Coordinates of C-alpha atoms (C1' of nucleotides) in Angstrom, one line a residue:
Chain Q
M152 CA -119.7 -117.9 20.0
I153 CA -121.0 -118.1 17.1
V154 CA -124.7 -119.6 16.8
R155 CA -124.4 -122.1 14.2
Q156 CA -127.7 -123.0 13.6
A157 CA -128.7 -119.2 13.0
A158 CA -125.3 -119.0 10.7
N159 CA -127.4 -121.6 8.6
V160 CA -130.1 -120.3 7.9
L161 CA -127.7 -117.2 6.3
E162 CA -126.0 -120.2 4.3
I163 CA -129.3 -121.8 2.6
M164 CA -130.3 -118.5 1.6
E165 CA -127.2 -117.7 0.5
F166 CA -127.3 -120.4 -1.3
F167 CA -130.3 -120.0 -2.9
A168 CA -129.4 -116.3 -4.0
Q169 CA -126.8 -118.3 -5.8
T170 CA -128.5 -121.2 -7.6
R171 CA -131.5 -119.5 -8.5
K172 CA -133.8 -123.0 -8.3
P173 CA -135.6 -124.9 -6.0
A174 CA -133.5 -127.4 -4.4
T175 CA -134.4 -130.9 -2.7
L176 CA -133.2 -131.8 0.9
A177 CA -130.8 -134.2 -0.4
E178 CA -129.3 -131.3 -2.6
I179 CA -129.3 -129.3 0.0
A180 CA -128.0 -131.8 2.7
D181 CA -125.0 -133.0 0.2
H182 CA -124.4 -129.1 -0.8
F183 CA -123.4 -128.5 2.8
G184 CA -122.5 -131.9 4.2
W185 CA -124.9 -131.9 6.7
P186 CA -127.0 -134.9 8.3
R187 CA -130.3 -135.5 6.1
S188 CA -132.1 -135.3 9.8
S189 CA -130.4 -132.5 10.4
T190 CA -131.4 -130.3 7.3
F191 CA -134.8 -131.9 7.2
N192 CA -135.3 -130.3 10.7
L193 CA -134.0 -126.5 9.2
L194 CA -135.7 -127.4 6.0
A195 CA -139.2 -128.1 7.9
T196 CA -138.5 -125.0 10.7
L197 CA -138.3 -122.7 7.6
S198 CA -141.1 -123.9 6.3
E199 CA -143.5 -123.6 8.8
K200 CA -142.6 -120.1 9.6
G201 CA -143.6 -119.9 5.5
Y202 CA -140.2 -118.9 4.4
L203 CA -140.0 -121.8 2.0
Y204 CA -142.5 -123.5 -0.3
E205 CA -142.2 -126.3 -2.6
P206 CA -142.7 -124.9 -5.8
R207 CA -143.3 -127.3 -8.1
P208 CA -144.4 -130.8 -6.5
R209 CA -141.3 -133.1 -6.0
A210 CA -139.3 -130.6 -7.2
G211 CA -137.4 -129.5 -3.8
F212 CA -137.8 -125.8 -1.7
Y213 CA -137.7 -122.3 -2.5
P214 CA -137.8 -119.2 -0.5
T215 CA -141.2 -117.5 -0.4
P216 CA -141.4 -114.2 -1.3
R217 CA -141.8 -113.4 2.6
W218 CA -137.9 -112.8 2.2
L219 CA -138.8 -109.5 -0.5
A220 CA -141.5 -108.7 1.9
M221 CA -139.7 -108.6 5.0
A222 CA -136.6 -107.1 3.2
R223 CA -138.4 -104.5 1.7
M224 CA -140.1 -103.4 5.3
I225 CA -136.6 -103.4 6.8
S226 CA -135.7 -101.4 4.0
E227 CA -137.8 -98.5 3.3
V228 CA -136.7 -97.0 6.4
E229 CA -133.9 -94.3 5.9
P230 CA -132.9 -95.8 2.7
L231 CA -129.5 -93.7 1.5
P232 CA -130.6 -91.6 -0.7
P233 CA -130.5 -91.7 -4.6
W234 CA -128.3 -90.0 -5.5
T235 CA -125.6 -92.4 -3.0
H236 CA -126.6 -94.8 -6.2
T237 CA -125.4 -92.2 -8.7
L238 CA -122.6 -91.9 -6.7
V239 CA -121.2 -94.8 -6.8
T240 CA -122.0 -96.0 -10.4
D241 CA -120.5 -92.7 -11.3
L242 CA -117.7 -93.4 -9.8
S243 CA -117.3 -97.2 -11.0
A244 CA -118.1 -96.4 -14.5
E245 CA -115.3 -93.3 -14.7
T246 CA -112.6 -95.0 -12.7
G247 CA -113.6 -98.9 -13.9
E248 CA -112.8 -99.6 -10.7
T249 CA -115.2 -101.0 -7.5
A250 CA -117.2 -97.8 -5.8
S251 CA -119.2 -98.7 -2.5
I252 CA -120.5 -97.0 0.8
V253 CA -119.3 -98.1 3.9
A254 CA -121.2 -97.8 7.4
P255 CA -119.5 -98.9 11.0
A256 CA -120.5 -101.9 12.7
G257 CA -118.4 -101.9 15.5
V258 CA -114.7 -102.4 14.5
M259 CA -115.6 -103.1 11.5
A260 CA -116.8 -101.2 8.2
V261 CA -119.5 -102.8 6.5
F262 CA -120.2 -102.5 2.8
I263 CA -124.0 -101.3 2.0
D264 CA -123.8 -100.2 -0.9
V265 CA -121.4 -101.3 -4.2
V266 CA -121.0 -101.0 -7.4
E267 CA -118.5 -103.9 -9.2
S268 CA -116.1 -103.0 -11.9
K269 CA -116.1 -104.3 -14.9
A270 CA -112.5 -105.8 -15.3
A271 CA -111.7 -109.0 -15.1
I272 CA -109.2 -108.3 -12.4
R273 CA -111.0 -106.1 -9.6
Y274 CA -112.0 -106.3 -6.3
F275 CA -114.9 -108.1 -5.6
A276 CA -117.3 -106.7 -3.0
T277 CA -120.9 -107.4 -2.1
I278 CA -123.1 -105.5 0.4
G279 CA -122.7 -106.8 3.8
H280 CA -118.7 -107.7 3.2
R281 CA -116.5 -106.6 6.0
V282 CA -113.6 -105.0 7.0
P283 CA -111.6 -104.0 10.0
I284 CA -112.8 -100.6 10.4
H285 CA -108.8 -99.3 11.1
A286 CA -107.2 -101.3 8.4
T287 CA -108.8 -99.8 5.4
A288 CA -109.6 -96.7 3.4
S289 CA -113.1 -96.7 4.3
G290 CA -112.9 -97.4 7.6
R291 CA -110.8 -94.6 8.4
A292 CA -112.7 -92.1 6.7
L293 CA -115.3 -93.2 8.8
L294 CA -113.1 -93.2 12.3
L295 CA -112.2 -89.3 11.0
Q296 CA -116.0 -88.5 11.7
Y297 CA -115.7 -89.8 15.6
S298 CA -114.7 -87.8 18.9
Q299 CA -111.4 -89.0 20.2
E300 CA -113.5 -90.2 23.1
E301 CA -115.1 -92.6 20.4
R302 CA -112.2 -93.6 18.6
D303 CA -110.6 -94.7 22.2
S304 CA -113.5 -96.7 23.2
V305 CA -113.3 -98.4 19.4
Y306 CA -109.8 -99.1 19.9
R307 CA -109.9 -100.9 22.9
K308 CA -111.7 -103.6 21.3
I309 CA -109.3 -103.8 18.5
E310 CA -107.3 -106.5 18.1
F311 CA -104.3 -105.5 16.1
K312 CA -103.5 -107.9 13.4
Q313 CA -100.7 -107.6 10.7
Y314 CA -102.3 -108.1 7.7
G315 CA -99.9 -107.2 5.6
P316 CA -96.7 -105.3 5.9
S317 CA -98.6 -102.1 5.9
T318 CA -101.1 -102.7 8.5
P319 CA -101.1 -100.2 11.1
I320 CA -100.5 -102.3 14.5
S321 CA -100.8 -99.9 17.3
I322 CA -103.1 -97.0 18.5
E323 CA -100.7 -94.2 17.1
A324 CA -100.3 -95.7 13.8
V325 CA -103.7 -95.4 13.4
E326 CA -103.8 -92.1 15.0
T327 CA -101.1 -91.1 13.0
E328 CA -102.4 -92.0 9.6
L329 CA -105.6 -90.1 10.0
R330 CA -103.7 -87.5 10.8
N331 CA -101.8 -88.1 7.5
S332 CA -105.5 -88.6 5.9
I333 CA -106.4 -84.9 7.1
Q334 CA -103.5 -83.1 5.3
R335 CA -103.5 -85.1 2.3
G336 CA -107.1 -84.7 2.5
Y337 CA -108.3 -88.2 1.6
C338 CA -107.8 -91.5 3.2
Q339 CA -105.9 -94.3 1.2
S340 CA -104.7 -97.9 1.7
F341 CA -102.1 -99.7 0.1
G342 CA -103.2 -103.6 1.0
D343 CA -102.9 -102.7 4.4
Y344 CA -105.4 -105.4 5.4
S345 CA -106.3 -107.2 1.8
R346 CA -103.1 -108.1 -0.4
D347 CA -102.9 -106.2 -3.6
L348 CA -105.8 -104.1 -3.1
A349 CA -105.1 -100.3 -2.1
G350 CA -108.5 -97.5 -2.1
A351 CA -109.2 -93.8 -1.5
A352 CA -112.2 -93.3 0.3
I353 CA -113.1 -90.1 1.9
P354 CA -116.0 -89.1 4.7
L355 CA -119.8 -89.0 3.5
P356 CA -121.6 -87.6 6.4
I357 CA -125.8 -88.2 5.5
S358 CA -127.7 -86.3 8.1
D359 CA -126.5 -88.0 11.2
R360 CA -125.2 -90.9 10.1
R361 CA -121.5 -91.3 9.3
L362 CA -120.7 -92.9 5.9
S363 CA -117.5 -93.2 4.0
V364 CA -117.6 -93.7 -0.3
V365 CA -114.4 -95.5 -1.1
V366 CA -113.4 -96.4 -4.5
A367 CA -110.9 -99.7 -4.4
G368 CA -108.8 -101.8 -7.1
P369 CA -105.5 -104.1 -7.7
E370 CA -102.8 -101.4 -6.4
F371 CA -100.6 -101.3 -10.0
R372 CA -103.4 -100.0 -11.2
I373 CA -104.5 -97.4 -8.1
G374 CA -100.9 -96.5 -7.3
P375 CA -100.4 -93.8 -9.6
K376 CA -103.8 -92.1 -9.9
V377 CA -104.7 -92.7 -5.6
E378 CA -104.8 -88.9 -6.0
E379 CA -106.4 -88.5 -9.0
V380 CA -109.0 -90.8 -8.1
A381 CA -109.4 -88.9 -4.6
A382 CA -110.1 -85.6 -6.3
L383 CA -112.9 -87.4 -8.3
I384 CA -114.9 -88.8 -5.3
A385 CA -114.7 -84.6 -3.5
R386 CA -115.9 -83.8 -7.3
T387 CA -118.6 -86.3 -7.7
V388 CA -119.7 -85.7 -4.3
D389 CA -119.9 -82.1 -5.0
R390 CA -122.2 -82.1 -7.7
L391 CA -124.5 -84.7 -6.8
R392 CA -125.2 -83.9 -2.7
P393 CA -128.3 -81.9 -2.5
K394 CA -126.7 -78.0 -2.3
A395 CA -129.5 -77.7 1.1
A396 CA -128.7 -80.8 3.0
A397 CA -126.1 -81.2 5.8
Chain A
M98 CA -138.6 -130.8 15.4
I99 CA -138.3 -126.6 15.4
V100 CA -134.7 -125.2 14.9
R101 CA -134.9 -122.7 17.7
Q102 CA -132.0 -120.6 17.0
A103 CA -133.2 -120.7 12.8
A104 CA -136.8 -119.5 14.1
N105 CA -135.0 -116.3 15.9
V106 CA -133.1 -115.4 13.5
L107 CA -136.6 -114.8 11.1
E108 CA -138.0 -113.6 14.3
I109 CA -135.4 -110.7 15.0
M110 CA -135.9 -109.7 11.3
E111 CA -139.6 -110.0 11.5
F112 CA -139.1 -108.0 14.9
F113 CA -136.8 -104.9 12.6
A114 CA -139.6 -104.7 9.7
Q115 CA -142.1 -104.1 12.4
T116 CA -140.7 -101.6 14.6
R117 CA -138.6 -100.4 11.6
K118 CA -135.7 -98.7 14.2
P119 CA -132.3 -100.0 15.7
A120 CA -132.2 -101.7 18.6
T121 CA -130.4 -102.2 21.7
L122 CA -129.0 -105.8 22.3
A123 CA -130.7 -105.1 26.1
E124 CA -134.6 -104.1 24.1
I125 CA -134.4 -107.0 21.9
A126 CA -133.3 -109.0 24.8
D127 CA -136.4 -108.0 26.6
H128 CA -138.5 -107.8 24.0
F129 CA -138.4 -111.6 23.0
G130 CA -137.8 -112.6 26.9
W131 CA -134.5 -113.7 26.1
P132 CA -131.1 -114.3 27.9
R133 CA -128.8 -111.3 27.2
S134 CA -125.6 -113.6 27.2
S135 CA -127.6 -115.3 24.3
T136 CA -129.3 -112.1 22.2
F137 CA -125.7 -111.5 22.6
N138 CA -124.6 -114.4 20.5
L139 CA -127.1 -114.3 18.3
L140 CA -126.7 -110.7 17.3
A141 CA -122.9 -111.4 16.7
T142 CA -123.3 -113.9 14.8
L143 CA -125.6 -112.1 12.2
S144 CA -123.3 -108.9 12.5
E145 CA -120.6 -111.1 11.5
K146 CA -122.1 -112.7 8.6
G147 CA -122.4 -108.8 7.7
Y148 CA -126.4 -109.4 8.5
L149 CA -126.5 -106.8 10.7
Y150 CA -124.7 -102.9 11.9
E151 CA -124.9 -100.2 14.0
P152 CA -126.1 -97.1 11.6
R153 CA -125.4 -94.6 14.2
P154 CA -122.9 -95.2 17.5
R155 CA -124.6 -96.8 20.4
A156 CA -128.4 -96.3 18.7
G157 CA -128.1 -100.4 18.7
F158 CA -128.6 -102.8 15.8
Y159 CA -130.1 -102.6 12.3
P160 CA -130.3 -104.9 9.2
T161 CA -127.7 -104.1 6.5
P162 CA -129.0 -103.7 3.1
R163 CA -127.9 -107.4 2.2
W164 CA -131.5 -108.9 3.0
L165 CA -132.6 -106.8 0.5
A166 CA -129.6 -108.1 -2.3
M167 CA -130.1 -111.4 -0.7
A168 CA -133.8 -111.3 -1.3
R169 CA -134.3 -109.8 -4.5
M170 CA -131.9 -111.6 -5.6
I171 CA -134.3 -114.8 -4.5
S172 CA -137.2 -113.5 -6.2
E173 CA -136.1 -112.4 -9.5
V174 CA -136.1 -116.0 -10.8
E175 CA -139.1 -116.7 -12.3
P176 CA -141.9 -114.2 -10.7
L177 CA -145.1 -114.6 -10.5
P178 CA -145.8 -112.4 -14.0
P179 CA -147.0 -109.0 -13.4
W180 CA -150.5 -109.0 -14.5
T181 CA -151.3 -111.6 -11.2
H182 CA -150.5 -108.7 -9.1
T183 CA -152.8 -106.8 -10.9
L184 CA -155.6 -109.3 -10.6
V185 CA -155.5 -109.4 -7.0
T186 CA -154.7 -105.7 -6.6
D187 CA -158.0 -105.6 -8.9
L188 CA -160.0 -108.6 -6.9
S189 CA -159.5 -106.9 -3.6
A190 CA -160.8 -103.4 -5.0
E191 CA -163.7 -104.4 -6.6
T192 CA -164.9 -106.9 -3.7
G193 CA -163.7 -104.8 -0.9
E194 CA -161.6 -107.8 0.5
T195 CA -158.5 -109.6 1.2
A196 CA -157.1 -111.4 -2.2
S197 CA -154.0 -113.8 -3.2
I198 CA -152.0 -115.9 -4.8
V199 CA -151.8 -119.3 -3.0
A200 CA -148.8 -121.7 -3.7
P201 CA -148.5 -125.7 -2.1
A202 CA -146.2 -126.6 0.2
G203 CA -146.2 -130.5 1.2
V204 CA -150.2 -130.6 3.4
M205 CA -150.1 -126.6 3.4
A206 CA -151.3 -123.8 1.2
V207 CA -148.7 -120.7 1.5
F208 CA -149.3 -117.0 0.6
I209 CA -147.6 -115.7 -2.0
D210 CA -149.2 -112.7 -2.7
V211 CA -151.3 -110.6 -0.7
V212 CA -153.6 -107.3 -1.1
E213 CA -155.0 -106.8 2.0
S214 CA -158.7 -105.5 2.4
K215 CA -159.1 -102.0 4.2
A216 CA -162.2 -103.3 6.1
A217 CA -161.7 -103.1 9.8
I218 CA -163.4 -106.1 10.2
R219 CA -160.9 -107.8 7.3
Y220 CA -159.0 -111.0 6.6
F221 CA -155.5 -110.7 8.4
A222 CA -152.8 -112.7 5.6
T223 CA -149.9 -111.8 5.2
I224 CA -147.4 -113.2 1.8
G225 CA -145.8 -116.4 3.8
H226 CA -149.0 -117.1 5.9
R227 CA -149.7 -121.2 5.6
V228 CA -153.0 -122.7 6.0
P229 CA -154.0 -127.0 5.8
I230 CA -154.4 -127.8 2.0
H231 CA -157.2 -129.6 2.3
A232 CA -159.3 -127.2 4.1
T233 CA -159.4 -124.2 2.7
A234 CA -160.8 -122.5 -0.7
S235 CA -157.7 -121.6 -1.7
G236 CA -155.9 -124.8 -0.6
R237 CA -158.5 -127.4 -2.7
A238 CA -158.3 -125.3 -5.6
L239 CA -154.3 -126.7 -5.8
L240 CA -155.4 -129.7 -5.0
L241 CA -158.0 -130.1 -8.0
Q242 CA -154.5 -129.5 -10.0
Y243 CA -152.9 -132.9 -8.6
S244 CA -153.1 -136.3 -9.9
Q245 CA -155.2 -138.8 -7.9
E246 CA -151.9 -140.5 -6.8
E247 CA -150.4 -136.9 -6.1
R248 CA -153.2 -136.4 -3.9
D249 CA -153.6 -139.7 -2.3
S250 CA -149.5 -138.9 -1.3
V251 CA -150.6 -135.8 0.0
Y252 CA -153.9 -137.2 1.6
R253 CA -151.3 -140.0 3.8
K254 CA -149.4 -137.1 5.5
I255 CA -152.4 -135.1 6.6
E256 CA -153.7 -135.2 10.0
F257 CA -157.1 -134.5 9.8
K258 CA -158.5 -132.2 12.3
Q259 CA -161.9 -131.3 13.5
Y260 CA -161.0 -127.1 12.8
G261 CA -164.6 -125.7 12.9
P262 CA -167.7 -127.6 12.2
S263 CA -167.4 -127.8 8.5
T264 CA -164.0 -128.9 8.2
P265 CA -163.6 -132.3 6.4
I266 CA -162.2 -135.0 8.6
S267 CA -161.8 -137.8 5.9
I268 CA -160.4 -138.6 2.7
E269 CA -163.6 -139.4 1.4
A270 CA -165.0 -135.8 2.6
V271 CA -162.2 -133.8 1.1
E272 CA -162.6 -135.9 -2.2
T273 CA -166.3 -135.3 -2.5
E274 CA -165.7 -131.4 -1.8
L275 CA -163.4 -131.6 -4.5
R276 CA -166.5 -133.5 -6.8
N277 CA -168.6 -130.4 -5.4
S278 CA -166.3 -127.7 -6.4
I279 CA -165.8 -129.0 -10.1
Q280 CA -169.3 -129.3 -10.7
R281 CA -169.8 -125.7 -8.8
G282 CA -167.3 -124.5 -10.9
Y283 CA -165.0 -123.2 -8.0
C284 CA -163.8 -123.8 -4.6
Q285 CA -165.5 -122.6 -0.9
S286 CA -165.0 -123.0 2.4
F287 CA -166.7 -121.4 5.1
G288 CA -165.0 -121.6 8.5
D289 CA -163.5 -125.3 7.5
Y290 CA -160.1 -124.0 9.0
S291 CA -160.9 -120.4 10.6
R292 CA -163.7 -119.6 12.6
D293 CA -165.9 -117.2 10.8
L294 CA -163.9 -117.2 7.6
A295 CA -165.2 -117.8 4.1
G296 CA -163.4 -117.5 0.8
A297 CA -164.1 -118.5 -2.8
A298 CA -161.4 -119.7 -4.9
I299 CA -160.2 -120.9 -8.4
P300 CA -157.1 -122.9 -9.1
L301 CA -154.4 -120.5 -11.2
P302 CA -151.8 -123.3 -13.3
I303 CA -149.3 -120.7 -14.7
S304 CA -146.6 -122.8 -17.5
D305 CA -146.2 -125.3 -14.8
R306 CA -146.9 -124.0 -11.6
R307 CA -150.1 -124.7 -9.9
L308 CA -151.3 -121.3 -8.1
S309 CA -154.6 -120.7 -6.7
V310 CA -156.6 -117.2 -6.7
V311 CA -159.0 -116.5 -3.5
V312 CA -160.6 -113.9 -2.2
A313 CA -161.4 -113.9 1.8
G314 CA -163.4 -112.0 4.5
P315 CA -165.8 -112.4 7.4
E316 CA -168.5 -114.9 6.6
F317 CA -171.1 -112.6 7.2
R318 CA -170.3 -110.4 3.9
I319 CA -168.9 -113.1 1.8
G320 CA -171.8 -116.0 2.6
P321 CA -174.5 -113.8 0.6
K322 CA -172.9 -113.5 -2.1
V323 CA -170.3 -116.4 -2.7
E324 CA -171.2 -117.2 -6.6
E325 CA -170.8 -113.2 -7.3
V326 CA -167.7 -113.4 -6.0
A327 CA -166.4 -116.6 -7.5
A328 CA -167.8 -115.3 -11.0
L329 CA -166.0 -111.7 -10.3
I330 CA -162.3 -113.8 -10.0
A331 CA -163.2 -115.9 -13.1
R332 CA -163.7 -112.9 -14.9
T333 CA -160.8 -111.0 -13.4
V334 CA -158.8 -113.6 -14.6
D335 CA -159.5 -113.9 -18.1
R336 CA -159.4 -110.6 -18.7
L337 CA -155.7 -110.3 -17.3
R338 CA -154.4 -113.2 -18.5
P339 CA -152.3 -112.9 -21.8
K340 CA -154.2 -114.5 -24.5
A341 CA -151.6 -116.8 -25.9
A342 CA -150.5 -118.3 -22.4
A343 CA -151.5 -121.6 -21.1
Chain M
dG273 C1' -144.0 -154.2 -13.0
dG274 C1' -140.6 -155.6 -10.1
dA275 C1' -136.3 -155.1 -7.2
dA276 C1' -133.0 -151.4 -6.1
dA277 C1' -131.7 -147.2 -4.9
dA278 C1' -133.0 -142.5 -3.3
dT279 C1' -135.0 -140.0 -1.0
dG280 C1' -137.8 -138.3 3.1
dT281 C1' -139.3 -139.2 8.6
dA282 C1' -139.0 -140.7 13.1
dC283 C1' -136.8 -141.0 17.6
dA284 C1' -133.2 -142.6 21.7
dT285 C1' -128.8 -140.7 23.6
dA286 C1' -124.2 -138.4 23.7
dT287 C1' -122.5 -134.0 22.8
dA288 C1' -122.5 -129.2 21.3
dT289 C1' -125.3 -124.9 22.2
dG290 C1' -127.5 -122.1 25.7
dT291 C1' -127.9 -120.1 29.7
dG292 C1' -126.9 -117.9 35.1
dA293 C1' -123.6 -115.3 37.7
dA294 C1' -119.9 -112.8 37.3
dT295 C1' -116.4 -109.6 35.0
dT296 C1' -116.0 -105.6 32.7
dT297 C1' -117.0 -101.4 29.7
dA298 C1' -120.0 -97.9 29.3
dT299 C1' -123.8 -94.2 30.9
dA300 C1' -126.1 -91.2 33.9
dT301 C1' -125.9 -88.8 38.8
dG302 C1' -125.1 -86.6 43.3
Chain I
dC291 C1' -115.2 -85.8 39.5
dA292 C1' -116.9 -90.0 42.0
dT293 C1' -119.8 -93.1 42.8
dA294 C1' -124.1 -95.8 41.2
dT295 C1' -126.6 -97.9 37.5
dA296 C1' -127.1 -99.8 33.4
dA297 C1' -125.2 -102.3 29.7
dA298 C1' -122.3 -105.4 27.1
dT299 C1' -119.2 -109.8 27.7
dT300 C1' -117.1 -113.5 29.4
dC301 C1' -117.3 -118.4 31.1
dA302 C1' -118.1 -123.2 32.9
dC303 C1' -121.4 -126.0 33.0
dA304 C1' -125.8 -128.7 32.8
dT305 C1' -129.5 -129.7 29.8
dA306 C1' -131.7 -128.9 25.3
dT307 C1' -130.1 -130.0 20.6
dA308 C1' -128.3 -132.1 16.7
dT309 C1' -127.3 -136.0 14.6
dG310 C1' -126.3 -141.8 14.0
dT311 C1' -129.4 -145.0 13.3
dA312 C1' -133.5 -147.3 11.5
dC313 C1' -137.2 -146.8 8.7
dA314 C1' -140.8 -145.7 5.5
dT315 C1' -142.0 -143.8 1.4
dT316 C1' -141.0 -142.9 -3.5
dT317 C1' -138.7 -143.2 -7.9
dT318 C1' -135.6 -144.6 -11.3
dC319 C1' -133.9 -148.6 -14.1
dC320 C1' -134.1 -153.2 -16.0

DNA sequence: GGAAAATGTACATATATGTGAATTTATATG
DNA sequence: CATATAAATTCACATATATGTACATTTTCC
């Protein structure tokens, strides 16, 4: 069950992150199609808690820097080592595609760092974006780091859907693909989840965290050079990862 | 009316900002005294929206960097000019007290930048902290920048409460205090809102934003030197504010 | 300067939502 | 390895909550 008002808080914040300017109650209510009275209650709650204020009289609400202060606190802990950001930056620059660091979240994989391609036609992803762990290159690069028991436990919760012609729709299909990936030396996906999208990924264990790096883009661009891209990822990781570390 | 689940989202995030480590469903539920089922729904909602993930298997949830990305987006717009942070840093260092930048939020004043005193006994405030606009030095320094009509409009919404012996409990009392502040050259408060707390503040208009700076601390330390502190604030603003700017 | 339009606020009520109890899944213990 | 204990999930129902309606205030426009 989705908690509506919790989701609404996030939507409001995303709204401000997009528009980047104060908005009045009426504007917000109209934008979301929410009743004024409900919008009023929500804005009042956020204001009372010190997360919204009125930068100038009558110009509407805007988030206080409290969001930033809180987010900084949260992200200061075990931040990704700086070289991982260099990694995705370099990969995106050299391939011209979108490169990301990905982490597990149950049956999903979450993007925790993203550098977008500059191409007009590109894979559009943002930090926080989620994809099925079994039907994507990045996700399978995570699964490779699990023990058999852990994988089984994940499989039990997966609802296998035919996202595209090549989506693995059974545990055995996924396991087979994982074995192939080990053979191949990298994980790949051709529209397994998103139409026309292809990607190459490899596991990226950092201390005891199980992460993965992925480069993804339109099938017609990635297709011909998956192997090359995968090799580049591996080389770049080798180059950037501190030698001493695990 | 307070929107409970909206408030809960904020509480969860604050919880993570404090503990700074992953927490399981059970831990979160116990911490807040929430039923597990409700906690489950909330965590699922936050996860589904890409704001929570599971950094390592079975170690519980933690916010994704998406919070940070969003907060950065929001705060990039019209950030406070850098010299205002220097201002509060310097003021806190020189006075040994807590120094803050404050902005209006209806009948309240919100702290939008805070440098805390290092003293054991000190004014404890955080970004996002709110105080009544009419019963605090910082708030009155905001009111001084309003036109008479705007002030009247604010007064109509204030619920005058006797927070302490010196709290102004009528419009006339507030207006008188404002006139005195102009005479004096700065705003002050001695326990008008918080017991034992004293502060000195002056208006800090920046472009078309109405802000104020305040230095606050225990009455016994601030009391004897309010005038001195106020003068210091004024001098420091003079020193740091770019000459060309309005 | 006055009327009309837009915006913000309060409250009772029907209904969407949170929750207690039951079920399933995972982990610890003998 | 079986059993016990703890954690995570599901679901039907009573109740806390979102909202329609009415009212107040502010702003716009003529």
